[in-house]
Amino acid sequence: MAAAWGDERQHGHFFLFVPVFLGLGAALWFAAPSDPSTVALMFVAVAAFWPAWRLRHREDWLALVAGGAFLVPLGMLLAGFETARLDTVLLDAPVTTEITGRVLSRESDGRGAIRYRIVLETTRDPVLKRAPRVVTILARSRHEPIAIGGGIAGRARLSPPSGPALSGLNDFAFDAYFAGNGAVGYFYKAPQSVLTTPPGLAERIRQEIATWRNNLTEHIKGRIDGDAGAIAAALVTAEQRAISDETVEALRQAGLAHVLAISGLNMVLAAGTFLVGARMVMALIPGFAERYPAKKIAAAGALVMVTLYILVSGGAISAVRSWIMICVMLVAVLLGRSAISLRNVALSAILILLITPSAITNPGFQMSYAATLGLVAGYAAWRERPIRRESRGGAFRNVGGSAGRFLGGLTLSSLIGGLSTLIYSIGHFHRIPAYGLAGNLLAMPVISAVVMPFGLAAVLLVPFGLDAVPFAIMGKGIEWMITLSTWVASWNGEIVTGRISPGTFLLIGLGGGLVCILRTRLRHAGTLLVLLGTTLAFLPNDPVRPEVVISEDGRLVAVLRDGRAAANRARPPDFVYAQWRRALRLGELVKPDVRKTSGLTLEEDAAATQTAKKRIWPRRRANREKAREAISSAFAAARLQAGFLCEAKAFCVAVSPNGWRIVTLEDVAFLGTACDAADLVVTPAPLRIAACRSGARLVTARHLRRTGALEIRPGEQANEKSFSDARFTSAIDTLDRPWSRHRIYDWRTGAYSGEGTDQKHVGSEHRDGEGDAAKTTDLRWSTH
């Protein structure tokens, strides 16, 4: 064992564990239920520094342990510093307000809708006490696009970034916090252009780059029509909104979605094309290659080119990682060193983790580095293989050998890349393309030989107005790629895997990393971890499946039965339901049976009528007998069918496999009757009451604000099938982190408090003063 450690030190591979330990520390900090103590972490890091420094030259496992003892708390400190530095304000509840701000960037889709990223300057009617700094707002109305850097104003509906659709799924509020986006929403009408305060120097530079990016995007889409033009723009500037959903889904099922992201593939193809092309041009100049170092000149030019590429690409993590690693490689070429090595991969990861430790949680970061590690390690193993030379075949052997090497290299690269990222596709997206290898083998030659080379030439020729022909050829290549993707997707080869346990994800991910990093027999430890994780993956991850699932806003409720989902909406929002379908491996959607009972009317309470204009949810009183009869008859009918039975604009009822009676309310006037008849009542209204007097479980928007989406399971024991034994699993694990703390903000006191958490008044709007508009009356619903 000691000899193996010594061999690893001789290979210099202990350096590769530096980003592993830094990333582990950052991941531990983000996974903690509350912010770890900075003072304690600094003390541990300082105490561990001296042993790590003294043992850095030791050729045994003690050196690795000492290094990890220092680097892990250092990674946690870096994560804490990034979180404190950003200090993003996330909106605490939905609100309609008049906004004025400055446009940071904009993206348009194929239907003409424009998504603006805006720096908020003022809000009114109402004034937000705790306004986010940056918001993303969609404008669907036709209007003249407002220039980047220009002032924008309009009435908008703003909402907080959503949390996980289910426990363990991606937390979009976390992503928004570290992206600096405090709210999302839409304009009610076309926004207006207004005057705004001039930005500072740094902001003007970013504004100019955003303008270049937007102009280049529009120019490319003007040269190439349809989805081909939208994909061409995505390959250059990373703006993907204009690509149709059908094409994106076809690319995903064909295993080609990675092409749309500015990542290692795009950067390598762009840099490689420039490098080869520049050297060819210089070779055509008589005497130039003999007099000047053509290779180094081409590398310097490629360095400038990829830097310009990253500036107009939006700066995604995968793009930044690729840019850093390619810059390291090109600098190595300038210095006459080996360009492709695992040390370059590790160096780029260290630089990213030092600046943005939150990248460790990003699927793009994980998949990008997994693929790069696998490819570089595979390249190293291939380069060091024993070579057997054959003498037979002559010229035909050379031609066949070149074609064979190309196809073999393409197949091997696609296979390694697919296997390296497989666990991350399952862990984050819960699906894998069964025919991804075939899709890559069919499309990658076109992308490598036509799309990227002619795209690079076209972009370089844009300033001279000579880009029409190269863009046309690029567009034809992309059309061919879309055709191939659609054909492969028609094979219906998508495999939905469902959620896997965190242990499975960590074991396979860590084991795969060790296999790629280590060179001696110690790498078999990674193989054992992969095998152990794979074994765990085939064990039942969720022995007791959820029986009822409730969305974060309370508008979508599904009852699960025999692998199918019965929803209370005929057309559930795809953003939420698609995640449920893949994570829970749901089959057919059972749509609700909607009816309208004659004579079931609601009469306005006189007191509520007087204040109806001040209320979003005016209090109304239903005819109790008719309401009780309607709900009772609905339950009787629901017991005979597998789905929800709904009264239009009133309520929906369903009976779960264990006999739980469930009511979802559109109109809260039926609340008292629903509480009497049901075990579970769900309403998207932010009611003040905490529970039904009858003992039924009441879930409102105020409850869901703290818990996020809910999964309800029966008890694990055979006799625990009543609703009183049901187990609730919330999507929000903690409310004591910066990206979830907005859920417990009390707008009245302007503070975060447990008691004041759910005191958002009906309508969830902020008010900058007191008075009748800011006051509400408790809704006291009788359940008898």
Tab-separated table of N, CA and C in Angstrom, residues 219-267:
chain	number	residue	atom	x	y	z
A	219	HIS	N	-28.361	39.037	-35.444
A	219	HIS	CA	-27.748	38.955	-36.773
A	219	HIS	C	-27.745	37.507	-37.277
A	220	ILE	N	-27.392	36.557	-36.402
A	220	ILE	CA	-27.356	35.148	-36.801
A	220	ILE	C	-28.756	34.659	-37.139
A	221	LYS	N	-29.737	35.007	-36.314
A	221	LYS	CA	-31.111	34.567	-36.596
A	221	LYS	C	-31.658	35.227	-37.854
A	222	GLY	N	-31.121	36.403	-38.195
A	222	GLY	CA	-31.511	37.023	-39.456
A	222	GLY	C	-30.902	36.333	-40.661
A	223	ARG	N	-29.725	35.742	-40.487
A	223	ARG	CA	-29.061	35.029	-41.588
A	223	ARG	C	-29.626	33.628	-41.796
A	224	ILE	N	-30.013	32.956	-40.690
A	224	ILE	CA	-30.491	31.572	-40.753
A	224	ILE	C	-31.893	31.531	-40.159
A	225	ASP	N	-32.835	30.979	-40.894
A	225	ASP	CA	-34.225	30.973	-40.458
A	225	ASP	C	-34.522	29.795	-39.538
A	226	GLY	N	-35.612	29.920	-38.801
A	226	GLY	CA	-36.171	28.823	-38.040
A	226	GLY	C	-35.310	28.342	-36.895
A	227	ASP	N	-35.538	27.070	-36.532
A	227	ASP	CA	-34.789	26.486	-35.423
A	227	ASP	C	-33.304	26.399	-35.718
A	228	ALA	N	-32.945	26.256	-36.992
A	228	ALA	CA	-31.523	26.200	-37.340
A	228	ALA	C	-30.833	27.500	-36.946
A	229	GLY	N	-31.489	28.641	-37.196
A	229	GLY	CA	-30.912	29.920	-36.799
A	229	GLY	C	-30.850	30.079	-35.295
A	230	ALA	N	-31.894	29.597	-34.600
A	230	ALA	CA	-31.890	29.684	-33.141
A	230	ALA	C	-30.774	28.831	-32.545
A	231	ILE	N	-30.550	27.638	-33.106
A	231	ILE	CA	-29.463	26.781	-32.617
A	231	ILE	C	-28.110	27.396	-32.946
A	232	ALA	N	-27.977	27.976	-34.145
A	232	ALA	CA	-26.724	28.636	-34.507
A	232	ALA	C	-26.400	29.754	-33.526
A	233	ALA	N	-27.431	30.528	-33.143
A	233	ALA	CA	-27.217	31.592	-32.155
A	233	ALA	C	-26.832	31.002	-30.806
A	234	ALA	N	-27.447	29.874	-30.439
A	234	ALA	CA	-27.123	29.237	-29.160
A	234	ALA	C	-25.683	28.751	-29.142
A	235	LEU	N	-25.184	28.261	-30.276
A	235	LEU	CA	-23.808	27.781	-30.339
A	235	LEU	C	-22.800	28.909	-30.191
A	236	VAL	N	-23.203	30.131	-30.543
A	236	VAL	CA	-22.279	31.264	-30.490
A	236	VAL	C	-22.480	32.084	-29.224
A	237	THR	N	-23.729	32.401	-28.883
A	237	THR	CA	-23.996	33.320	-27.770
A	237	THR	C	-24.725	32.656	-26.603
A	238	ALA	N	-25.064	31.372	-26.725
A	238	ALA	CA	-25.714	30.597	-25.652
A	238	ALA	C	-27.137	31.030	-25.366
A	239	GLU	N	-27.779	31.794	-26.234
A	239	GLU	CA	-29.175	32.180	-26.037
A	239	GLU	C	-30.062	31.138	-26.706
A	240	GLN	N	-30.799	30.377	-25.897
A	240	GLN	CA	-31.538	29.219	-26.389
A	240	GLN	C	-33.044	29.408	-26.397
A	241	ARG	N	-33.557	30.555	-25.971
A	241	ARG	CA	-35.001	30.721	-25.816
A	241	ARG	C	-35.757	30.603	-27.129
A	242	ALA	N	-35.111	30.920	-28.231
A	242	ALA	CA	-35.820	30.913	-29.515
A	242	ALA	C	-35.961	29.515	-30.099
A	243	ILE	N	-35.315	28.512	-29.526
A	243	ILE	CA	-35.415	27.143	-30.047
A	243	ILE	C	-36.758	26.557	-29.609
A	244	SER	N	-37.466	25.928	-30.533
A	244	SER	CA	-38.770	25.371	-30.206
A	244	SER	C	-38.620	24.215	-29.220
A	245	ASP	N	-39.668	24.000	-28.423
A	245	ASP	CA	-39.637	22.927	-27.430
A	245	ASP	C	-39.507	21.565	-28.087
A	246	GLU	N	-40.127	21.390	-29.255
A	246	GLU	CA	-40.054	20.100	-29.941
A	246	GLU	C	-38.620	19.760	-30.347
A	247	THR	N	-37.895	20.767	-30.855
A	247	THR	CA	-36.513	20.529	-31.268
A	247	THR	C	-35.618	20.258	-30.073
A	248	VAL	N	-35.809	21.011	-28.990
A	248	VAL	CA	-35.007	20.780	-27.785
A	248	VAL	C	-35.235	19.371	-27.253
A	249	GLU	N	-36.491	18.928	-27.239
A	249	GLU	CA	-36.784	17.588	-26.743
A	249	GLU	C	-36.187	16.524	-27.656
A	250	ALA	N	-36.229	16.749	-28.974
A	250	ALA	CA	-35.618	15.791	-29.899
A	250	ALA	C	-34.115	15.695	-29.671
A	251	LEU	N	-33.457	16.818	-29.454
A	251	LEU	CA	-32.025	16.807	-29.179
A	251	LEU	C	-31.716	16.081	-27.884
A	252	ARG	N	-32.548	16.272	-26.858
A	252	ARG	CA	-32.338	15.572	-25.591
A	252	ARG	C	-32.465	14.067	-25.774
A	253	GLN	N	-33.500	13.626	-26.454
A	253	GLN	CA	-33.712	12.188	-26.603
A	253	GLN	C	-32.662	11.552	-27.505
A	254	ALA	N	-32.039	12.363	-28.368
A	254	ALA	CA	-30.965	11.850	-29.216
A	254	ALA	C	-29.602	11.988	-28.567
A	255	GLY	N	-29.553	12.478	-27.328
A	255	GLY	CA	-28.282	12.615	-26.620
A	255	GLY	C	-27.432	13.763	-27.108
A	256	LEU	N	-28.056	14.762	-27.752
A	256	LEU	CA	-27.304	15.874	-28.329
A	256	LEU	C	-27.592	17.207	-27.653
A	257	ALA	N	-28.252	17.183	-26.492
A	257	ALA	CA	-28.543	18.436	-25.800
A	257	ALA	C	-27.268	19.152	-25.382
A	258	HIS	N	-26.175	18.393	-25.175
A	258	HIS	CA	-24.916	19.008	-24.761
A	258	HIS	C	-24.360	19.936	-25.833
A	259	VAL	N	-24.789	19.762	-27.068
A	259	VAL	CA	-24.298	20.618	-28.147
A	259	VAL	C	-24.764	22.057	-27.946
A	260	LEU	N	-25.957	22.244	-27.350
A	260	LEU	CA	-26.516	23.586	-27.196
A	260	LEU	C	-25.778	24.405	-26.151
A	261	ALA	N	-25.151	23.757	-25.189
A	261	ALA	CA	-24.442	24.475	-24.130
A	261	ALA	C	-23.040	24.834	-24.599
A	262	ILE	N	-22.630	26.077	-24.300
A	262	ILE	CA	-21.247	26.466	-24.605
A	262	ILE	C	-20.360	25.729	-23.613
A	263	SER	N	-19.709	24.668	-24.085
A	263	SER	CA	-18.928	23.821	-23.187
A	263	SER	C	-17.637	23.430	-23.872
A	264	GLY	N	-17.038	22.363	-23.347
A	264	GLY	CA	-15.755	21.939	-23.875
A	264	GLY	C	-15.794	21.608	-25.348
A	265	LEU	N	-16.894	20.959	-25.797
A	265	LEU	CA	-16.998	20.599	-27.202
A	265	LEU	C	-16.909	21.834	-28.087
A	266	ASN	N	-17.738	22.836	-27.785
A	266	ASN	CA	-17.750	24.038	-28.617
A	266	ASN	C	-16.421	24.764	-28.569
A	267	MET	N	-15.877	24.905	-27.351
A	267	MET	CA	-14.615	25.629	-27.208
A	267	MET	C	-13.470	24.910	-27.926
